[in-house]
Coordinates of C-alpha atoms in Angstrom, one line a residue:
X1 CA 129.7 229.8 53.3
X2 CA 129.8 230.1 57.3
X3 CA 128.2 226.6 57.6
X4 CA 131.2 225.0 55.3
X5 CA 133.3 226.7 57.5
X6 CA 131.4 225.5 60.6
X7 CA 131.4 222.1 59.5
X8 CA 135.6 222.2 58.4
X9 CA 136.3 223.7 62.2
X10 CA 134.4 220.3 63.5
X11 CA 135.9 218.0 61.3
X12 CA 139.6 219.0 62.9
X13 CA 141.3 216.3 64.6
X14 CA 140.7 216.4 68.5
X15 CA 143.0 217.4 70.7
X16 CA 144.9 214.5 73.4
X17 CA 147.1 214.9 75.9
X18 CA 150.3 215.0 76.0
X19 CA 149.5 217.4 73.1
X20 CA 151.0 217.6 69.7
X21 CA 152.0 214.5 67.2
X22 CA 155.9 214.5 68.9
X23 CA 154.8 211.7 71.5
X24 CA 153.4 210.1 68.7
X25 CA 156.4 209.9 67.1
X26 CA 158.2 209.0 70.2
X27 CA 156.2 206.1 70.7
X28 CA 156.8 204.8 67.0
X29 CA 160.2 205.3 67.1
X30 CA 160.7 203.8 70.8
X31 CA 158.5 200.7 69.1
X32 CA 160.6 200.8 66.6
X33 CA 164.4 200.9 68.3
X34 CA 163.2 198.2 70.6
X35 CA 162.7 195.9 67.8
X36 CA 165.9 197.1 66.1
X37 CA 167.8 196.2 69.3
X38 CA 166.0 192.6 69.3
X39 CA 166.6 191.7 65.7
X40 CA 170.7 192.9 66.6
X41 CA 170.6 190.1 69.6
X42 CA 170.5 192.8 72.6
X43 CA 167.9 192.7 75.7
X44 CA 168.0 189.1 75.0
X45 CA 169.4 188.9 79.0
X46 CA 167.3 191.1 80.2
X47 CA 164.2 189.3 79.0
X48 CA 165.5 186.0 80.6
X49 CA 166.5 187.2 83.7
X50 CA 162.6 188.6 84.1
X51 CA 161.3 185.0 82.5
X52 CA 163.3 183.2 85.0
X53 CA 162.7 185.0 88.2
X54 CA 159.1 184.4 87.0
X55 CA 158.9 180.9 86.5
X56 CA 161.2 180.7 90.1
X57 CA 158.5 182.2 92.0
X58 CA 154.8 181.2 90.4
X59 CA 153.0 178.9 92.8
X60 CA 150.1 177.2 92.0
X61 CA 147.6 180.0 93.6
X62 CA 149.3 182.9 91.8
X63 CA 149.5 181.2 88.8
X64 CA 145.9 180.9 88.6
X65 CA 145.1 183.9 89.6
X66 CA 147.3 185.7 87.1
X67 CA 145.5 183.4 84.2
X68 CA 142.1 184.3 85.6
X69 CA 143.0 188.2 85.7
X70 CA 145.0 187.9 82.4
X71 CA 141.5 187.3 80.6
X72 CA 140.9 191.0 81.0
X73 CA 143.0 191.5 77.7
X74 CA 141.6 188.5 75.4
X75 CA 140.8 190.1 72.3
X76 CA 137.7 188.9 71.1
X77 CA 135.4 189.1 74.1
X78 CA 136.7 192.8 74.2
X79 CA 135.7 193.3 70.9
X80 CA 132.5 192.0 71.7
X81 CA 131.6 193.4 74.3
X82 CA 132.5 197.4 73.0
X83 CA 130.6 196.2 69.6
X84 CA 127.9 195.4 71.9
X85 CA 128.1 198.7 74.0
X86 CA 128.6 200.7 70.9
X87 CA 125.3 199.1 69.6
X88 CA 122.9 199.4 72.5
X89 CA 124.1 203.3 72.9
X90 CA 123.4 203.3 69.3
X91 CA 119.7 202.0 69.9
X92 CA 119.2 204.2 72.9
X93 CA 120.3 207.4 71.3
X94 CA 119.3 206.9 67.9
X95 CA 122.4 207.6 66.3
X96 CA 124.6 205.0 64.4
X97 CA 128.0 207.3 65.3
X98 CA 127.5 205.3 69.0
X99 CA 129.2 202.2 66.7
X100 CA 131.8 203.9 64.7
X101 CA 134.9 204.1 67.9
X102 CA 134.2 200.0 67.9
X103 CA 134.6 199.4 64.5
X104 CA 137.8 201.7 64.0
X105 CA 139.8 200.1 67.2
X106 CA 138.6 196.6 65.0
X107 CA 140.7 198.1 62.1
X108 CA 143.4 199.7 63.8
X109 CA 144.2 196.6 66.0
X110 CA 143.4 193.9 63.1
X111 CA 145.8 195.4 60.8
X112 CA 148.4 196.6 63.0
X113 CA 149.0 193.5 65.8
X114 CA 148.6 190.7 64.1
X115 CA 150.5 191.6 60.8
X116 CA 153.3 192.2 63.2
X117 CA 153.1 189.5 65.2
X118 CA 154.1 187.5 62.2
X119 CA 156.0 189.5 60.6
X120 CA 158.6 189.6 63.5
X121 CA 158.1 185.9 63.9
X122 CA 159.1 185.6 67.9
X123 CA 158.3 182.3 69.8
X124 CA 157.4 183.1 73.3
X125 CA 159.0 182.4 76.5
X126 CA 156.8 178.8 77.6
X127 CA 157.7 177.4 73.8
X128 CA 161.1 175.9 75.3
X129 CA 158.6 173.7 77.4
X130 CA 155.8 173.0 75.2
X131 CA 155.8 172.5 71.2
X132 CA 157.6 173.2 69.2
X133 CA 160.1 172.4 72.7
X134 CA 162.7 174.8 71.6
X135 CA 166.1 175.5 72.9
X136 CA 165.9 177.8 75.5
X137 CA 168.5 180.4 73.3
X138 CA 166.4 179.7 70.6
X139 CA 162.7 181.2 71.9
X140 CA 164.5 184.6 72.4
X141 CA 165.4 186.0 68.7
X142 CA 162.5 187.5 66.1
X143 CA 162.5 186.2 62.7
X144 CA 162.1 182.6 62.8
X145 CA 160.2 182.6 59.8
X146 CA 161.4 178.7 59.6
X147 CA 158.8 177.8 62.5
X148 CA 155.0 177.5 61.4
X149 CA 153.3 180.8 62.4
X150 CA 151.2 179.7 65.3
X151 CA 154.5 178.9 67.3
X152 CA 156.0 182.5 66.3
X153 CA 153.2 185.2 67.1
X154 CA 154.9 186.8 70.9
X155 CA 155.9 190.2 69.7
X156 CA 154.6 192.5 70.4
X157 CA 151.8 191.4 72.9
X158 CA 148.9 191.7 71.9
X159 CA 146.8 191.2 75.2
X160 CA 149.0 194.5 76.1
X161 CA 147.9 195.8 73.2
X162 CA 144.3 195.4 73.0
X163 CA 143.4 196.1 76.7
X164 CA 144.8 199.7 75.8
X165 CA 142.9 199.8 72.6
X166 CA 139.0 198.5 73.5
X167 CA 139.7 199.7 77.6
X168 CA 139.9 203.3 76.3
X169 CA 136.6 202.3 74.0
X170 CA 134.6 201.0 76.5
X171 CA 135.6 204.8 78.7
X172 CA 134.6 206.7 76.2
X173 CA 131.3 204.5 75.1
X174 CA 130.3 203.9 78.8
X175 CA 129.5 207.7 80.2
X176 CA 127.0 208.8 76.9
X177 CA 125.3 205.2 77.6
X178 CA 125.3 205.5 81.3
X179 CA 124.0 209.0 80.9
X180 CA 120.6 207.6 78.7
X181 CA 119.5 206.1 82.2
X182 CA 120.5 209.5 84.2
X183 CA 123.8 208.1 85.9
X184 CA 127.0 209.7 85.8
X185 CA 130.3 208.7 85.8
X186 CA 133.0 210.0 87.6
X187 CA 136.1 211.0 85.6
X188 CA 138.1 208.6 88.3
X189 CA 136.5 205.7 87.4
X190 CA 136.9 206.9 83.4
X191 CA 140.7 206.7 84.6
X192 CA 140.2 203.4 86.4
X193 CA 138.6 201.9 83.3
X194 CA 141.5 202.9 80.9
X195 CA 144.6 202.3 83.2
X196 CA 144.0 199.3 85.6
X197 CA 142.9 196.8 83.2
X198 CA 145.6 197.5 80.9
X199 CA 148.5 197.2 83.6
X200 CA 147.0 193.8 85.1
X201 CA 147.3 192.2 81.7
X202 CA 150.9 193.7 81.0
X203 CA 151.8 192.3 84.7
X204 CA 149.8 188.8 84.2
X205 CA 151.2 188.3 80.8
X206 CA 155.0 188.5 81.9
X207 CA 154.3 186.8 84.9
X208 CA 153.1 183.6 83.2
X209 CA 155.7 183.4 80.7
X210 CA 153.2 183.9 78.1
X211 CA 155.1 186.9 76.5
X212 CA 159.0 188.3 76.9
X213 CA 159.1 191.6 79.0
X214 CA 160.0 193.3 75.8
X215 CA 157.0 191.5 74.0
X216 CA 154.6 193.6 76.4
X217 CA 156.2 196.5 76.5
X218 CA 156.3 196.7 72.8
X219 CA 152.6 196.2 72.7
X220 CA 152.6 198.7 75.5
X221 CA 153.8 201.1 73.1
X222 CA 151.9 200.4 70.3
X223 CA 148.7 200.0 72.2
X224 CA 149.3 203.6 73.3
X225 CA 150.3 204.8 69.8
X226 CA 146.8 203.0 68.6
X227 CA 144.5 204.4 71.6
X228 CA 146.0 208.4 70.5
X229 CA 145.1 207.8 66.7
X230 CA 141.3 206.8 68.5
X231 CA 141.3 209.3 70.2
X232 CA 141.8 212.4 67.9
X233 CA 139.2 211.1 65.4
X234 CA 136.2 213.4 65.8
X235 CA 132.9 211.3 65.7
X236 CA 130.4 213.4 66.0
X237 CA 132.0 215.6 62.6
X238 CA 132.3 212.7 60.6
X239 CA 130.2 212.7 57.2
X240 CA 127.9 209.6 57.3
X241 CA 125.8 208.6 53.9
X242 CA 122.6 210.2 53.2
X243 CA 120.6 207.1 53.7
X244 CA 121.2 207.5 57.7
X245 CA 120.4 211.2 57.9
X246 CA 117.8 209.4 60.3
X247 CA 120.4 208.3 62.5
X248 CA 123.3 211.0 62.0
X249 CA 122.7 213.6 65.2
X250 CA 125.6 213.8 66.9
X251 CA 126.2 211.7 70.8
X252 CA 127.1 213.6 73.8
X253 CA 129.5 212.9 75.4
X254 CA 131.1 210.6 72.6
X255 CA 134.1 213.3 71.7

């Protein structure tokens, strides 16, 4: 009986700060007015004015450089690389848990960007001068189911998105695999890991008129809703099949 109870206490959801689920909710339901007040037609100026004063002042230097620094939040080689992380801790440790934060930012960002993207059906600043070649009124309002989905995926950003989602994987995946060759990481640099990336892309993004101001801050809050729910699930608790007893101890560091 005390070691079902032992094993119940574990399995309890970690803590993250702010505590408590009420900035959960805040963030779902600040995602959630913002894209109420863009299907009603308002921030429509607001996004403009910040596309405008963009394209007004991107010279060929900066424009490069905010392309080359905006490759921080590309999706796939993020998912990669934290797959790739999550294995060789994995290897070095002996314990298959090192791969299990990987694979459940894969889920929550698969099923939650991307169904959105076209579900809101949003063209994206540039597609006034590029195809489709849009209107310039017309690249601002969601639900433009009418255009074919690969014109109509800018909201919410998912670069925004993602670099909060596999930054804050590849923080908690690189101290425990740093630690296997006797280095440790400083909690600054843990900090540095999660936030700077993350705030490049959201600059870089609006900057290149690759994504609406609301676009990325709509990913912004999503990508922070996503990176709590990571965060509270407790790996080293979590029941794994028999057939990996093997491979089941638990890795510091990883909760």
């Amino acid at each position: 009986m005390r070691q079902t109870s032992a094993v119940r206490r574990d399995l309890r959801l970690r803590p993250v700060r702010p505590a408590g689920w009420w900035w959960d909710g805040l963030l779902l339901a600040a995602l959630v007015a913002l894209t109420v007040a863009l299907a009603s037609g308002h921030l429509f100026g607001l996004d403009r004015a910040v596309a405008d004063w963009s394209a007004a002042h991107r010279p060929t230097a900066a424009r490069w450089t905010a392309m080359a620094l905006n490759l921080l939040g590309q999706g796939t080689p993020l998912t990669l690389l934290a797959a790739g992380l999550g294995v060789l801790l994995a290897v070095r440790v002996r314990a298959v848990r090192a791969v299990l934060p990987p694979v459940t930012a894969f889920v929550l960002t698969f099923f939650t960007i991307g169904p959105l993207k076209v579900w809101t059906a949003r063209p994206a600043p540039s597609a006034s001068v590029k195809e489709p070649f849009l209107a310039p009124e017309q690249t601002l309002p969601l639900f433009q189911h009418e255009l074919p989905v690969r014109f109509a995926q800018s909201y919410p950003s998912g670069h925004v998105a993602n670099a909060i989602v596999w930054y804050g994987v590849l923080a908690l995946l690189l101290a425990p695999l740093l630690r296997t060759v006797g280095r440790v990481v400083p909690p600054r640099l843990v900090t540095v890991v999660r936030v700077v990336p993350p705030a490049v892309v959201f600059c870089t993004t609006v900057y290149l008129g690759w994504h609406w101001l609301t676009d990325s801050v709509a990913g912004l809050l999503l990508g922070l809703l996503l990176d709590r729910l990571r965060r509270r699930v407790p790996w080293n608790a979590l029941p794994l099949p028999a057939r990996l007893d093997a491979w089941a101890r638990p890795v510091d560091g990883l909760d």
